[in-house]
mmCIF file of C-alpha atoms and ligand atoms in Angstrom:
data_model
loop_
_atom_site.group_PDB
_atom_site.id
_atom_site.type_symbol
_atom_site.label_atom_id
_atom_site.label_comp_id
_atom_site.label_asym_id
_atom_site.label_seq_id
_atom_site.Cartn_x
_atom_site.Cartn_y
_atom_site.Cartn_z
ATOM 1 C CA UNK A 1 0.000 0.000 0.000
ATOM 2 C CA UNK A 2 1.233 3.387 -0.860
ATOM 3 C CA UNK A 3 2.391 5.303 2.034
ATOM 4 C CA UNK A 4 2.557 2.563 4.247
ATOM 5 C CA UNK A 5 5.359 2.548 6.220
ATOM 6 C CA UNK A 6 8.023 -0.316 6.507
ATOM 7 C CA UNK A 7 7.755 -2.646 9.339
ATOM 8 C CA UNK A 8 11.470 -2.112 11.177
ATOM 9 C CA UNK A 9 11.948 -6.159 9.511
ATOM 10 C CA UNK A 10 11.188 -4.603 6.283
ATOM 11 C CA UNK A 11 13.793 -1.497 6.960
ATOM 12 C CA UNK A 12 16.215 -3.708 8.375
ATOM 13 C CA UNK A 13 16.369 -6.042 5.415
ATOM 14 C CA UNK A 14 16.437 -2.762 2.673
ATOM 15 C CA UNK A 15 19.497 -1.589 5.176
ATOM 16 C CA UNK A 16 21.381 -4.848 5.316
ATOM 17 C CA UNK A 17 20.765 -4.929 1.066
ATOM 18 C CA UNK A 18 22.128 -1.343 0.887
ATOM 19 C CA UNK A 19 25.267 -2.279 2.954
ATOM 20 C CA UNK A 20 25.630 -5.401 1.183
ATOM 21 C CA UNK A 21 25.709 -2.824 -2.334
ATOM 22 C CA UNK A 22 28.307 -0.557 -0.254
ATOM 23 C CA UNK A 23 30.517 -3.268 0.218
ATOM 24 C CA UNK A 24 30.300 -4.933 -3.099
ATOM 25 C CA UNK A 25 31.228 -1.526 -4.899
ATOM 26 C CA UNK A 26 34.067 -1.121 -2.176
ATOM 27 C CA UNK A 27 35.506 -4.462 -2.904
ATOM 28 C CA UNK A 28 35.209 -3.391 -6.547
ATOM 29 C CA UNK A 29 36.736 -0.514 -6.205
ATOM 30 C CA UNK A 30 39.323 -2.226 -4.485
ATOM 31 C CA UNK A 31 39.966 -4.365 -7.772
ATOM 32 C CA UNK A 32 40.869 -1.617 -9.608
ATOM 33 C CA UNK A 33 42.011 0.629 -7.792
ATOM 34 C CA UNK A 34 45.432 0.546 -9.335
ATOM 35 C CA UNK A 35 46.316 4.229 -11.229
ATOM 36 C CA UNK A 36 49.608 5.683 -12.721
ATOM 37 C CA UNK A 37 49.995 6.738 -9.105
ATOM 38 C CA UNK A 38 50.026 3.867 -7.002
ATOM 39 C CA UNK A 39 52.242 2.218 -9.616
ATOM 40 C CA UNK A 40 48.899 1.287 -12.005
ATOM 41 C CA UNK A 41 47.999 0.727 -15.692
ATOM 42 C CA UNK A 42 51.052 0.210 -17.729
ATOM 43 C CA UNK A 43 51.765 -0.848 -21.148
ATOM 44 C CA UNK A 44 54.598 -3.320 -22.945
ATOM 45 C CA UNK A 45 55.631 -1.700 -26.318
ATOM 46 C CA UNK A 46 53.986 -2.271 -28.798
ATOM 47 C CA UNK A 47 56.660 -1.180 -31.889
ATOM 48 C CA UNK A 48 60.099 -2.318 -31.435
ATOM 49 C CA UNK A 49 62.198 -0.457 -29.037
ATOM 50 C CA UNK A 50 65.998 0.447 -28.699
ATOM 51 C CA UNK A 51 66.993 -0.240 -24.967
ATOM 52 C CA UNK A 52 70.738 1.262 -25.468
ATOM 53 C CA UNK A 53 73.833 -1.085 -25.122
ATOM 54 C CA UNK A 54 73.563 -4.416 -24.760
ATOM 55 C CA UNK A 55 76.155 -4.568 -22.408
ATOM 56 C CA UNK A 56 74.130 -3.270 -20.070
ATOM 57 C CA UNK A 57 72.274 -6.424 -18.998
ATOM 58 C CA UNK A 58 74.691 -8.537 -17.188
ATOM 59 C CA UNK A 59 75.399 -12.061 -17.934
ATOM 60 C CA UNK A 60 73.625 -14.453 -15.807
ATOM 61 C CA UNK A 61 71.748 -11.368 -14.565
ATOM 62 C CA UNK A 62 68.962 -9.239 -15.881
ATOM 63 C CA UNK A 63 68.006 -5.282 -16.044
ATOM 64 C CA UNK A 64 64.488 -3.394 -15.442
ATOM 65 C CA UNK A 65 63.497 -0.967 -18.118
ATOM 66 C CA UNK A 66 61.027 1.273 -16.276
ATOM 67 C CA UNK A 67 59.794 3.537 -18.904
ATOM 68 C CA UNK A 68 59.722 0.654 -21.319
ATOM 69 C CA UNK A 69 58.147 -2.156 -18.752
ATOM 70 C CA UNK A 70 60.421 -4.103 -20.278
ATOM 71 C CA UNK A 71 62.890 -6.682 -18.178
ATOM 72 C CA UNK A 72 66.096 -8.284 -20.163
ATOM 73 C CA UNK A 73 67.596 -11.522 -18.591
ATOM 74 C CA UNK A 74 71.147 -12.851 -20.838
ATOM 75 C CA UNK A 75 72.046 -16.042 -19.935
ATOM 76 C CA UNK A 76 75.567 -17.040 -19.582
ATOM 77 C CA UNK A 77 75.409 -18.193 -23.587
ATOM 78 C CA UNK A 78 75.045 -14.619 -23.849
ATOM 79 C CA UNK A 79 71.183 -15.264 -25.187
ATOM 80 C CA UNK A 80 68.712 -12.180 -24.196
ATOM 81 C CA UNK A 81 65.113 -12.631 -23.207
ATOM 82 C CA UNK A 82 62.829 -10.159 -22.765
ATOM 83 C CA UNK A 83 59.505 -9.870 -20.822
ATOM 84 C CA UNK A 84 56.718 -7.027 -20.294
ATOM 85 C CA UNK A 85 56.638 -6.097 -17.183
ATOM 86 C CA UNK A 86 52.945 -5.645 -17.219
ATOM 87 C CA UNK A 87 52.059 -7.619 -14.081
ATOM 88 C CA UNK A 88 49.194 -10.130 -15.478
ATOM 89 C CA UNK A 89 47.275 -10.084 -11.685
ATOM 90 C CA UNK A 90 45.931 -6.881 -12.500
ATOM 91 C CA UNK A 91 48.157 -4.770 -14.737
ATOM 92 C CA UNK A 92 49.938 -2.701 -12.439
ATOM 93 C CA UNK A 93 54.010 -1.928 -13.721
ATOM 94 C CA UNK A 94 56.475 -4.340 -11.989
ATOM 95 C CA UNK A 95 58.977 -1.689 -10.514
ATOM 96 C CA UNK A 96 61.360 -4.354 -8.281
ATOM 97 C CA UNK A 97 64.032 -6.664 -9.307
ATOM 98 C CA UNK A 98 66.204 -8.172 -6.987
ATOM 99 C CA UNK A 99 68.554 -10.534 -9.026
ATOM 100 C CA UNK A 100 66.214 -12.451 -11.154
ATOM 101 C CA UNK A 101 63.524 -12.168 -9.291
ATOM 102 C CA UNK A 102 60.966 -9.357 -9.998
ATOM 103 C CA UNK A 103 57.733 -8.339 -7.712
ATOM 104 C CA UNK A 104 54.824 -6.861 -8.058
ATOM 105 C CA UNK A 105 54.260 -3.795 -5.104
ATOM 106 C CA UNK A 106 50.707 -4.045 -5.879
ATOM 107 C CA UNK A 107 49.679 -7.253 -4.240
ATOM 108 C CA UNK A 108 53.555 -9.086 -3.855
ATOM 109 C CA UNK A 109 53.337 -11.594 -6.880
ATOM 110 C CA UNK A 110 56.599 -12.432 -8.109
ATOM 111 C CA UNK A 111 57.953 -13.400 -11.660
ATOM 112 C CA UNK A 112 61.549 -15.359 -12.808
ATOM 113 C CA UNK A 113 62.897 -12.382 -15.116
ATOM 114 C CA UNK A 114 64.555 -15.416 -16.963
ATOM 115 C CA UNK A 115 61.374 -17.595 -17.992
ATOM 116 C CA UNK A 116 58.428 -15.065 -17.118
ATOM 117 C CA UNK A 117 56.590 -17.753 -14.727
ATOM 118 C CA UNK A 118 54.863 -17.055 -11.456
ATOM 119 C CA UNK A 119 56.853 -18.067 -8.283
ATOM 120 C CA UNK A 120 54.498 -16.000 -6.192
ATOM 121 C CA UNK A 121 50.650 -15.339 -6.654
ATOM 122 C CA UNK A 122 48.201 -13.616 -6.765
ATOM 123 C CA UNK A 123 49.221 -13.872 -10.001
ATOM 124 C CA UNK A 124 48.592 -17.074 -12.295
ATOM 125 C CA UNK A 125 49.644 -16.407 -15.877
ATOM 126 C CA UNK A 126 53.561 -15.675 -16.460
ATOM 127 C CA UNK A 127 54.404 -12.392 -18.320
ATOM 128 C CA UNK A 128 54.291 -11.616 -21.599
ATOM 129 C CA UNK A 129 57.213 -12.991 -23.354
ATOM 130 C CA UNK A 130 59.124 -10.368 -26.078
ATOM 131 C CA UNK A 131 61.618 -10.978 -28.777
ATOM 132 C CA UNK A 132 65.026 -9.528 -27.474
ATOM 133 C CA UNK A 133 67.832 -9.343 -29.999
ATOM 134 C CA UNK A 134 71.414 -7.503 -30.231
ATOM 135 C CA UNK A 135 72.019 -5.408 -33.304
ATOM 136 C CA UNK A 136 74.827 -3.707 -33.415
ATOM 137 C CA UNK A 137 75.780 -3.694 -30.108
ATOM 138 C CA UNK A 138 72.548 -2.687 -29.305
ATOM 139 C CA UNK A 139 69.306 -4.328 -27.644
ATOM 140 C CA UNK A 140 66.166 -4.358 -29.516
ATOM 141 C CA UNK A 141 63.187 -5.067 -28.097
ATOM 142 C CA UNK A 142 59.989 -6.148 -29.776
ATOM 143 C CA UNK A 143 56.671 -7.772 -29.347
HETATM 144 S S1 FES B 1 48.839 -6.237 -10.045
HETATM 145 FE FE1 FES B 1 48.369 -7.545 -8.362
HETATM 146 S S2 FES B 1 50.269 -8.497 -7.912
HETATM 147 FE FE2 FES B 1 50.702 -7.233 -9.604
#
């Protein structure tokens, strides 16, 4: 009936739905709340890219390319690999590498620079592989 007002059952249960639609679009929120600054929404290049000498990335080791969100690993061989850093949990730029070993400061996962694959979740799916080459004495990087 029009007018009528709710019995306090009635209020109660159109409160507790109203909280429960507060907390789901927190918890959304909370999904994506990654931006450019908290270290959010990045992007692996998508035209091949000059990374400078390929000295630079050490043997057995590997280098972080920030404004590229690129990593290089070289194997002792000498054989480059190269891997967006565009963390597949949710997309935020991977900004630490400790050896090998990169991590994710959005939610900790962490990725071998030398194969791309998980060794920590959240995160399920290993990066994005890239074609690495030295030309020249230079490293090219490509998708
Ligand atoms: S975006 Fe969640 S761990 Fe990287």
């Amino acid at each position: 009936m029009p007018g009528t007002p709710l019995s306090s059952s009635a209020r109660l249960s159109r409160r507790t739905a109203l909280r429960g639609v507060a907390v789901a679009g927190t918890v959304g929120l909370g999904l994506t709340a990654c931006s450019p600054e908290d270290g959010g929404s990045a992007a692996a290049p998508s035209v091949p890219v000059d990374l400078g000498s390929a000295e630079d990335v050490p043997k057995g080791g590997a280098k972080l390319y920030n404004d590229e969100n690129v990593v290089v690993s070289r194997a002792e061989d000498g054989t480059y690999k190269a891997f967006s850093t565009v963390c597949t949990h949710a997309g935020c730029p991977i900004r630490m590498l400790k050896g090998t070993e990169l991590t994710c400061n959005c939610h900790g996962s962490k990725f071998d620079a030398t194969t791309g694959k998980v060794l920590h979740e959240p995160a399920t799916v290993p990066l994005t592989e890239l074609k690495a080459k030295a030309e020249g004495g230079k490293l090219i990087v490509s998708p």
